[in-house]
Amino acid sequence: MPKSLDLDRLKQFEPSKSEPLRNEHETRQPYAMERWPSREASIDGQISIKGPMTTIQRFKALCKEDRRTYADMLDILITHFEGKQ
């Protein structure tokens, strides 16, 4: 006879509601053991920027040269800008 299904064990797969969502870069600790990716919803967003093509091409070239995503490069530029003020 098969075992009965224990529904209480399925609760471990529900997203936690006690911890606020954090940026992936804030939660990583150096030399820590990597964990399985979270099943919680991603907090990614998307924007569209309209501007001169020369500026957009320069930004894309900068990202490609440094091998970074647009979001990573934007974060670097914002952090650098905030540090100057």
Short mmCIF file of N, CA, C and O in Angstrom, two decimals, residues 74-84:
data_model
loop_
_atom_site.label_atom_id
_atom_site.label_comp_id
_atom_site.label_asym_id
_atom_site.label_seq_id
_atom_site.Cartn_x
_atom_site.Cartn_y
_atom_site.Cartn_z
N LEU A 74 25.26 50.63 -15.84
CA LEU A 74 24.48 51.74 -15.32
C LEU A 74 24.68 51.87 -13.81
O LEU A 74 24.85 52.97 -13.29
N ASP A 75 24.71 50.75 -13.12
CA ASP A 75 24.95 50.77 -11.67
C ASP A 75 26.33 51.33 -11.36
O ASP A 75 26.48 52.14 -10.43
N ILE A 76 27.34 50.95 -12.11
CA ILE A 76 28.70 51.46 -11.91
C ILE A 76 28.74 52.97 -12.13
O ILE A 76 29.32 53.72 -11.32
N LEU A 77 28.12 53.44 -13.20
CA LEU A 77 28.12 54.87 -13.51
C LEU A 77 27.37 55.68 -12.44
O LEU A 77 27.83 56.75 -12.03
N ILE A 78 26.24 55.17 -11.97
CA ILE A 78 25.48 55.86 -10.93
C ILE A 78 26.27 55.92 -9.64
O ILE A 78 26.34 56.97 -8.98
N THR A 79 26.88 54.81 -9.26
CA THR A 79 27.68 54.77 -8.04
C THR A 79 28.85 55.76 -8.13
O THR A 79 29.14 56.47 -7.15
N HIS A 80 29.50 55.79 -9.26
CA HIS A 80 30.61 56.74 -9.46
C HIS A 80 30.11 58.18 -9.39
O HIS A 80 30.74 59.02 -8.75
N PHE A 81 28.98 58.45 -9.99
CA PHE A 81 28.41 59.80 -9.98
C PHE A 81 28.03 60.22 -8.56
O PHE A 81 28.30 61.35 -8.14
N GLU A 82 27.43 59.33 -7.81
CA GLU A 82 27.02 59.64 -6.43
C GLU A 82 28.23 59.88 -5.53
O GLU A 82 28.17 60.67 -4.60
N GLY A 83 29.33 59.23 -5.82
CA GLY A 83 30.54 59.40 -5.02
C GLY A 83 31.19 60.75 -5.24
O GLY A 83 31.95 61.23 -4.38
N LYS A 84 30.95 61.39 -6.36
CA LYS A 84 31.55 62.70 -6.65
C LYS A 84 30.83 63.83 -5.95
O LYS A 84 31.36 64.93 -5.84
#
